[in-house]
């Protein structure tokens, strides 16, 4: 029950009655009594009115991205005649949205919409909604709760990127991947011939084709199994600022969001590792779980050791997303490197400490997430049309 105006009228009525009795003025006594009776009538009116409504809340889009707006549609069905009232919906305990409903006949439906901006990833809670009824004079009001809460998972920001597909992409990362594939002795399949480039394995030279073309020609191979991109998100709070960790989450989300995008059989598989929260290959059934994990993940003080994939029959690209070179995971991945392994380190803070002197390592600096997609394109981008 809400009634600040009613209390003011009661106080005024009491003062008026007291003044009438003090000065012997019947008029003041009558006016004061009328004010008190008016508040009593408002109380009876509000308490006698009840609300019988059903509410359905629909949210669009179902999986919003941080920074975008959400459209909330409320469908209200009156189970009995309902007068004009105020419908109030709670938005994550930080705000309220007030909407006026016109009188509804029994079993009639009303639909109202409002928009909610999202400012950060995480769980956004909508509701419960309430209906506020007041007396004709606006002295008293009473709220009735209708419906339940709705939880919306706001995904982190992410940018579409081109995963390193040797058949359809190019860039410095692809150049190294192709050379390493040529050096592997298992799971290789002949793809095409190309001109020799300094640094290529001389054992791959096709001498017959070279004689016919009058230029050194190389056999180019590809792995029969698709590449594995293991995305390792280090959430050690000691290496991040709050803004830096948000960039790290968005970088990881870019790989999850870009997985399965092309629909090609040769497209690399993405394996997201951020133990103990998530550790699985991204497919149609796990993509939403991965995004939900990234929506709610926080920094931690105790970091579980990462478990880099180590299958000699597969070609793996490690993407380590961290805040600093002191990341424990960098050393762990470095020790597990093999012939068919390449690593890309994405620093989301200005790196300090010693680096890694390794031919199979690339590094990117992501101090502004808006620049990440352009930086990644230097490593992997669609092949130019010939």
Short mmCIF file of C-alpha atoms in Angstrom, two decimals:
data_model
loop_
_atom_site.label_atom_id
_atom_site.label_comp_id
_atom_site.label_asym_id
_atom_site.label_seq_id
_atom_site.Cartn_x
_atom_site.Cartn_y
_atom_site.Cartn_z
CA UNK A 1 0.00 0.00 0.00
CA UNK A 2 1.38 3.37 -1.02
CA UNK A 3 -0.19 6.60 0.25
CA UNK A 4 2.00 9.62 0.90
CA UNK A 5 -0.80 11.95 -0.31
CA UNK A 6 -3.25 10.18 1.99
CA UNK A 7 -1.07 10.81 5.01
CA UNK A 8 -0.83 14.49 4.10
CA UNK A 9 -4.63 14.71 3.80
CA UNK A 10 -5.08 12.92 7.15
CA UNK A 11 -2.73 15.35 8.88
CA UNK A 12 -4.52 18.28 7.28
CA UNK A 13 -7.89 16.85 8.28
CA UNK A 14 -6.77 16.36 11.85
CA UNK A 15 -5.46 19.93 12.08
CA UNK A 16 -8.70 21.26 10.58
CA UNK A 17 -10.86 19.31 13.04
CA UNK A 18 -8.75 20.48 15.97
CA UNK A 19 -8.96 24.08 14.73
CA UNK A 20 -12.75 23.84 14.38
CA UNK A 21 -13.16 22.56 17.92
CA UNK A 22 -10.67 25.11 19.27
CA UNK A 23 -12.31 28.12 17.64
CA UNK A 24 -15.84 26.72 17.68
CA UNK A 25 -16.16 26.87 13.89
CA UNK A 26 -18.49 24.13 12.66
CA UNK A 27 -17.39 24.69 9.07
CA UNK A 28 -13.78 23.77 9.84
CA UNK A 29 -14.94 20.74 11.78
CA UNK A 30 -17.04 19.57 8.81
CA UNK A 31 -14.21 20.16 6.33
CA UNK A 32 -11.73 18.22 8.49
CA UNK A 33 -14.15 15.34 8.92
CA UNK A 34 -14.73 15.24 5.16
CA UNK A 35 -10.98 15.02 4.54
CA UNK A 36 -10.61 12.11 6.95
CA UNK A 37 -13.64 10.33 5.50
CA UNK A 38 -12.21 10.86 2.00
CA UNK A 39 -9.04 9.02 2.97
CA UNK A 40 -11.11 6.24 4.56
CA UNK A 41 -13.19 5.93 1.38
CA UNK A 42 -10.00 5.76 -0.71
CA UNK A 43 -8.68 3.00 1.54
CA UNK A 44 -11.86 0.96 1.17
CA UNK A 45 -11.88 1.55 -2.58
CA UNK A 46 -8.26 0.41 -3.08
CA UNK A 47 -8.51 -2.62 -0.83
CA UNK A 48 -11.72 -3.77 -2.47
CA UNK A 49 -10.22 -3.72 -5.98
CA UNK A 50 -8.27 -6.78 -7.01
CA UNK A 51 -6.38 -7.71 -10.14
CA UNK A 52 -6.62 -11.01 -11.96
CA UNK A 53 -4.18 -10.99 -14.86
CA UNK A 54 -1.89 -13.35 -16.71
CA UNK A 55 1.36 -12.00 -18.13
CA UNK A 56 3.72 -13.38 -20.77
CA UNK A 57 7.08 -11.72 -21.40
CA UNK A 58 8.87 -12.20 -24.72
CA UNK A 59 12.39 -10.95 -25.35
CA UNK A 60 13.96 -10.19 -28.70
CA UNK A 61 16.62 -11.09 -29.63
CA UNK A 62 16.88 -14.23 -27.56
CA UNK A 63 20.68 -13.95 -27.34
CA UNK A 64 21.58 -10.25 -27.31
CA UNK A 65 25.12 -8.96 -27.55
CA UNK A 66 26.45 -6.47 -25.04
CA UNK A 67 25.90 -2.92 -26.23
CA UNK A 68 22.75 -3.72 -28.20
CA UNK A 69 19.12 -3.05 -27.25
CA UNK A 70 16.60 -5.66 -26.15
CA UNK A 71 12.94 -5.39 -27.09
CA UNK A 72 10.64 -6.66 -24.35
CA UNK A 73 7.04 -7.48 -25.32
CA UNK A 74 4.50 -7.90 -22.53
CA UNK A 75 1.22 -9.67 -23.25
CA UNK A 76 -1.37 -9.11 -20.51
CA UNK A 77 -4.65 -11.03 -20.40
CA UNK A 78 -7.37 -9.86 -18.03
CA UNK A 79 -9.18 -12.69 -16.25
CA UNK A 80 -11.84 -10.23 -15.07
CA UNK A 81 -12.69 -6.65 -15.89
CA UNK A 82 -9.72 -4.43 -15.10
CA UNK A 83 -9.81 -0.62 -14.78
CA UNK A 84 -7.13 1.75 -15.97
CA UNK A 85 -3.92 0.87 -14.15
CA UNK A 86 -0.18 1.30 -14.24
CA UNK A 87 1.93 -1.70 -15.28
CA UNK A 88 5.47 -1.59 -13.86
CA UNK A 89 8.24 -3.97 -14.95
CA UNK A 90 11.51 -4.25 -13.02
CA UNK A 91 14.75 -4.26 -15.01
CA UNK A 92 17.57 -6.06 -13.17
CA UNK A 93 16.85 -4.29 -9.87
CA UNK A 94 18.35 -1.10 -11.29
CA UNK A 95 15.34 0.50 -12.94
CA UNK A 96 11.63 0.33 -13.53
CA UNK A 97 9.56 0.77 -16.65
CA UNK A 98 6.07 2.20 -16.19
CA UNK A 99 3.37 1.55 -18.80
CA UNK A 100 -0.28 2.65 -18.65
CA UNK A 101 -2.93 0.03 -19.39
CA UNK A 102 -6.38 1.13 -20.53
CA UNK A 103 -9.47 -0.60 -19.08
CA UNK A 104 -9.73 -4.25 -20.14
CA UNK A 105 -12.88 -6.31 -20.36
CA UNK A 106 -12.86 -9.87 -19.12
CA UNK A 107 -10.61 -12.18 -21.18
CA UNK A 108 -9.29 -9.30 -23.28
CA UNK A 109 -5.61 -8.96 -24.13
CA UNK A 110 -3.29 -5.97 -24.19
CA UNK A 111 0.23 -5.86 -25.61
CA UNK A 112 2.89 -3.33 -24.73
CA UNK A 113 6.57 -3.06 -25.67
CA UNK A 114 9.63 -1.32 -24.32
CA UNK A 115 13.36 -1.32 -25.06
CA UNK A 116 16.22 -1.99 -22.67
CA UNK A 117 19.84 -1.07 -23.50
CA UNK A 118 22.53 -3.54 -22.46
CA UNK A 119 25.79 -2.12 -21.19
CA UNK A 120 27.69 -5.25 -20.19
CA UNK A 121 27.69 -9.01 -20.61
CA UNK A 122 26.08 -11.23 -17.99
CA UNK A 123 22.62 -12.20 -16.78
CA UNK A 124 19.93 -9.51 -17.12
CA UNK A 125 16.84 -10.16 -14.96
CA UNK A 126 13.48 -8.76 -16.01
CA UNK A 127 10.51 -8.69 -13.63
CA UNK A 128 8.51 -9.54 -11.74
CA UNK A 129 5.91 -7.10 -13.08
CA UNK A 130 3.41 -5.32 -10.87
CA UNK A 131 0.08 -3.62 -11.51
CA UNK A 132 -0.67 -0.47 -9.52
CA UNK A 133 -4.31 0.46 -8.78
CA UNK A 134 -5.24 3.79 -7.22
CA UNK A 135 -8.41 5.53 -6.06
CA UNK A 136 -10.03 8.23 -8.23
CA UNK A 137 -8.47 11.01 -6.12
CA UNK A 138 -4.99 9.50 -6.27
CA UNK A 139 -4.64 9.38 -2.48
CA UNK A 140 -3.80 5.70 -2.14
CA UNK A 141 -2.41 3.02 -4.48
CA UNK A 142 -1.86 -0.69 -4.17
CA UNK A 143 0.47 -2.95 -6.16
CA UNK A 144 -0.26 -6.49 -7.24
CA UNK A 145 2.51 -8.73 -8.58
CA UNK A 146 1.80 -10.58 -11.81
CA UNK A 147 3.98 -12.98 -13.73
CA UNK A 148 7.48 -14.17 -12.88
CA UNK A 149 11.02 -13.12 -13.71
CA UNK A 150 12.81 -13.68 -17.03
CA UNK A 151 16.58 -14.14 -17.22
CA UNK A 152 18.34 -12.96 -20.37
CA UNK A 153 21.92 -14.04 -21.08
CA UNK A 154 23.72 -11.06 -22.62
CA UNK A 155 26.60 -12.37 -24.72
CA UNK A 156 29.94 -10.55 -24.83
CA UNK A 157 30.83 -8.40 -27.80
CA UNK A 158 32.58 -10.28 -30.60
CA UNK A 159 33.80 -9.70 -34.13
CA UNK A 160 33.54 -12.17 -37.02
CA UNK A 161 36.98 -13.38 -38.06
CA UNK A 162 38.29 -15.80 -40.68
CA UNK A 163 39.60 -19.00 -39.15
CA UNK A 164 42.83 -20.29 -40.75
CA UNK A 165 41.53 -22.62 -43.45
CA UNK A 166 44.50 -23.66 -45.66
CA UNK A 167 42.23 -24.17 -48.67
CA UNK A 168 40.47 -20.81 -48.60
CA UNK A 169 42.55 -18.37 -46.54
CA UNK A 170 45.91 -16.65 -46.73
CA UNK A 171 48.17 -14.66 -44.41
CA UNK A 172 51.34 -15.13 -42.38
CA UNK A 173 49.73 -17.75 -40.16
CA UNK A 174 48.54 -19.73 -43.19
CA UNK A 175 52.01 -19.59 -44.75
CA UNK A 176 53.49 -21.29 -41.69
CA UNK A 177 50.65 -23.81 -41.43
CA UNK A 178 51.11 -24.92 -45.03
CA UNK A 179 54.86 -25.35 -44.57
CA UNK A 180 54.38 -27.41 -41.42
CA UNK A 181 51.73 -29.55 -43.09
CA UNK A 182 54.22 -30.26 -45.88
CA UNK A 183 56.72 -31.47 -43.26
CA UNK A 184 54.27 -33.81 -41.55
CA UNK A 185 54.54 -37.48 -42.46
CA UNK A 186 51.04 -38.56 -41.49
CA UNK A 187 47.51 -37.70 -42.54
CA UNK A 188 48.60 -35.87 -45.68
CA UNK A 189 46.78 -35.69 -48.97
CA UNK A 190 48.08 -34.25 -52.25
CA UNK A 191 46.24 -31.05 -53.17
CA UNK A 192 48.07 -29.18 -55.94
CA UNK A 193 51.37 -27.96 -57.39
CA UNK A 194 52.85 -24.56 -56.71
CA UNK A 195 56.09 -22.72 -57.29
CA UNK A 196 58.91 -23.23 -54.82
CA UNK A 197 59.36 -20.48 -52.20
CA UNK A 198 62.57 -20.02 -50.23
CA UNK A 199 62.29 -22.00 -47.02
CA UNK A 200 60.10 -24.77 -48.44
CA UNK A 201 61.02 -28.39 -47.75
CA UNK A 202 63.23 -29.52 -50.65
CA UNK A 203 61.89 -33.05 -50.25
CA UNK A 204 58.54 -31.82 -51.63
CA UNK A 205 59.96 -30.70 -54.97
CA UNK A 206 58.31 -32.44 -57.91
CA UNK A 207 61.22 -32.78 -60.35
CA UNK A 208 59.15 -34.01 -63.27
CA UNK A 209 56.73 -31.10 -63.01
CA UNK A 210 59.66 -28.73 -62.54
CA UNK A 211 61.23 -29.95 -65.77
CA UNK A 212 57.98 -29.48 -67.69
CA UNK A 213 57.38 -25.97 -66.30
CA UNK A 214 61.03 -24.90 -66.36
CA UNK A 215 60.62 -23.65 -62.77
CA UNK A 216 61.01 -25.36 -59.40
CA UNK A 217 57.59 -26.79 -58.54
CA UNK A 218 56.48 -28.13 -55.20
CA UNK A 219 53.89 -30.72 -54.20
CA UNK A 220 51.40 -29.06 -51.87
CA UNK A 221 49.62 -31.19 -49.31
CA UNK A 222 46.82 -30.70 -46.85
CA UNK A 223 45.84 -32.52 -43.71
CA UNK A 224 42.99 -34.98 -44.17
CA UNK A 225 41.54 -34.04 -40.77
CA UNK A 226 40.52 -30.41 -40.20
CA UNK A 227 42.77 -28.20 -38.15
CA UNK A 228 42.10 -27.83 -34.44
CA UNK A 229 42.15 -24.32 -33.02
CA UNK A 230 42.39 -24.56 -29.25
CA UNK A 231 41.38 -21.25 -27.70
CA UNK A 232 42.81 -20.95 -24.18
CA UNK A 233 41.31 -18.13 -22.13
CA UNK A 234 43.50 -17.33 -19.14
CA UNK A 235 41.33 -15.73 -16.42
CA UNK A 236 44.07 -15.13 -13.87
CA UNK A 237 43.02 -11.85 -12.22
CA UNK A 238 46.61 -10.94 -11.35
CA UNK A 239 47.41 -10.29 -15.03
CA UNK A 240 44.37 -8.20 -16.00
CA UNK A 241 42.73 -4.87 -15.44
CA UNK A 242 38.90 -5.01 -15.54
CA UNK A 243 38.86 -3.54 -19.05
CA UNK A 244 41.62 -5.89 -20.19
CA UNK A 245 39.69 -8.96 -19.07
CA UNK A 246 36.60 -7.76 -20.95
CA UNK A 247 38.74 -7.52 -24.10
CA UNK A 248 40.03 -11.04 -23.48
CA UNK A 249 36.50 -12.41 -23.19
CA UNK A 250 35.48 -10.64 -26.41
CA UNK A 251 38.48 -12.11 -28.25
CA UNK A 252 37.52 -15.62 -27.10
CA UNK A 253 33.90 -14.96 -28.11
CA UNK A 254 35.09 -13.97 -31.60
CA UNK A 255 36.46 -17.48 -32.16
CA UNK A 256 33.31 -19.10 -30.76
CA UNK A 257 31.03 -16.87 -32.81
CA UNK A 258 33.04 -17.45 -36.00
CA UNK A 259 33.13 -21.24 -35.62
CA UNK A 260 31.03 -23.14 -38.18
CA UNK A 261 30.36 -19.86 -40.00
CA UNK A 262 31.39 -20.95 -43.50
CA UNK A 263 29.88 -24.42 -43.42
CA UNK A 264 32.92 -25.83 -45.28
CA UNK A 265 34.16 -29.31 -44.45
CA UNK A 266 37.71 -27.98 -44.40
CA UNK A 267 36.93 -25.30 -41.81
CA UNK A 268 39.03 -25.68 -38.65
CA UNK A 269 37.35 -26.92 -35.52
CA UNK A 270 37.42 -24.61 -32.51
CA UNK A 271 38.05 -26.01 -29.03
CA UNK A 272 37.40 -23.53 -26.21
CA UNK A 273 39.26 -24.15 -22.96
CA UNK A 274 38.62 -22.08 -19.85
CA UNK A 275 38.64 -24.65 -17.04
CA UNK A 276 36.73 -25.39 -14.93
CA UNK A 277 33.95 -23.47 -16.67
CA UNK A 278 34.08 -24.87 -20.20
CA UNK A 279 36.30 -27.26 -22.15
CA UNK A 280 34.80 -28.65 -25.37
CA UNK A 281 34.79 -28.46 -29.16
CA UNK A 282 32.38 -25.87 -30.52
CA UNK A 283 29.53 -27.37 -32.52
CA UNK A 284 25.85 -26.61 -33.03
CA UNK A 285 24.93 -28.07 -29.65
CA UNK A 286 27.76 -26.51 -27.60
CA UNK A 287 28.02 -23.04 -29.17
CA UNK A 288 25.35 -21.49 -26.92
CA UNK A 289 26.85 -23.13 -23.83
CA UNK A 290 30.22 -21.65 -24.73
CA UNK A 291 28.75 -18.17 -25.20
CA UNK A 292 26.86 -18.46 -21.92
CA UNK A 293 30.10 -19.41 -20.19
CA UNK A 294 31.82 -16.35 -21.65
CA UNK A 295 28.85 -14.19 -20.65
CA UNK A 296 29.23 -14.98 -16.96
CA UNK A 297 32.92 -15.86 -16.53
CA UNK A 298 34.95 -13.77 -14.12
CA UNK A 299 38.59 -13.49 -13.15
CA UNK A 300 39.82 -15.96 -10.58
CA UNK A 301 42.66 -16.18 -8.10
CA UNK A 302 43.21 -19.92 -8.42
CA UNK A 303 43.74 -20.99 -12.01
CA UNK A 304 43.50 -24.64 -12.98
CA UNK A 305 46.28 -25.84 -15.30
CA UNK A 306 45.34 -25.86 -18.96
CA UNK A 307 45.42 -29.11 -20.89
CA UNK A 308 46.64 -28.44 -24.43
CA UNK A 309 45.51 -31.00 -26.97
CA UNK A 310 48.31 -33.34 -27.92
CA UNK A 311 47.25 -35.66 -30.72
CA UNK A 312 50.15 -36.35 -33.13
CA UNK A 313 47.69 -37.12 -35.95
CA UNK A 314 46.15 -33.65 -35.83
CA UNK A 315 47.44 -30.22 -36.66
CA UNK A 316 46.79 -27.77 -33.84
CA UNK A 317 46.84 -23.99 -33.56
CA UNK A 318 46.91 -22.73 -29.97
CA UNK A 319 45.35 -19.32 -29.38
CA UNK A 320 46.36 -18.18 -25.89
CA UNK A 321 44.42 -15.14 -24.68
CA UNK A 322 46.08 -13.59 -21.67
CA UNK A 323 46.93 -10.35 -19.98
CA UNK A 324 50.67 -10.71 -19.61
CA UNK A 325 53.71 -12.81 -20.55
CA UNK A 326 53.78 -14.07 -16.96
CA UNK A 327 50.73 -16.21 -17.73
CA UNK A 328 51.32 -19.72 -16.42
CA UNK A 329 49.56 -21.09 -19.49
CA UNK A 330 52.17 -19.71 -21.89
CA UNK A 331 54.86 -21.88 -20.33
CA UNK A 332 52.55 -24.88 -20.32
CA UNK A 333 51.75 -24.53 -24.01
CA UNK A 334 55.40 -23.89 -24.89
CA UNK A 335 56.40 -27.20 -23.31
CA UNK A 336 53.74 -29.08 -25.27
CA UNK A 337 54.67 -27.71 -28.69
CA UNK A 338 55.25 -30.27 -31.41
CA UNK A 339 55.85 -30.40 -35.15
CA UNK A 340 52.18 -29.88 -35.93
CA UNK A 341 51.64 -27.09 -33.42
CA UNK A 342 51.49 -23.31 -33.91
CA UNK A 343 50.65 -20.75 -31.24
CA UNK A 344 49.14 -17.29 -31.41
CA UNK A 345 49.26 -15.21 -28.22
CA UNK A 346 46.77 -12.37 -27.85
CA UNK A 347 47.90 -9.95 -25.15
CA UNK A 348 45.02 -7.88 -23.78
CA UNK A 349 47.32 -5.77 -21.61
CA UNK A 350 50.67 -4.20 -22.41
CA UNK A 351 52.97 -7.23 -22.01
CA UNK A 352 55.85 -7.25 -19.56
CA UNK A 353 58.44 -9.90 -18.76
CA UNK A 354 60.43 -12.12 -21.07
CA UNK A 355 59.06 -13.35 -24.39
CA UNK A 356 59.37 -16.64 -26.25
CA UNK A 357 61.98 -17.19 -28.92
CA UNK A 358 60.11 -19.69 -31.06
CA UNK A 359 59.62 -19.87 -34.81
CA UNK A 360 56.08 -21.15 -34.42
CA UNK A 361 54.76 -18.28 -32.27
CA UNK A 362 52.80 -15.20 -33.31
CA UNK A 363 51.61 -12.43 -31.04
CA UNK A 364 48.92 -9.76 -31.24
CA UNK A 365 48.35 -6.81 -28.92
CA UNK A 366 44.68 -6.08 -28.23
CA UNK A 367 44.43 -2.85 -26.26
CA UNK A 368 41.29 -1.85 -28.15
CA UNK A 369 38.91 -4.62 -29.15
CA UNK A 370 37.70 -2.62 -32.16
CA UNK A 371 41.10 -3.26 -33.76
CA UNK A 372 41.25 -7.00 -33.08
CA UNK A 373 39.57 -8.19 -36.31
CA UNK A 374 41.93 -6.06 -38.43
CA UNK A 375 44.97 -7.40 -36.58
CA UNK A 376 43.79 -10.99 -36.94
CA UNK A 377 43.33 -10.43 -40.70
CA UNK A 378 47.12 -10.10 -41.03
CA UNK A 379 47.36 -13.74 -39.89
CA UNK A 380 44.30 -15.17 -41.63
CA UNK A 381 42.04 -13.67 -44.27
CA UNK A 382 40.10 -14.92 -47.30
CA UNK A 383 42.21 -15.60 -50.37
CA UNK A 384 42.09 -12.83 -52.94
CA UNK A 385 40.23 -13.77 -56.09
CA UNK A 386 42.58 -14.69 -58.87
#
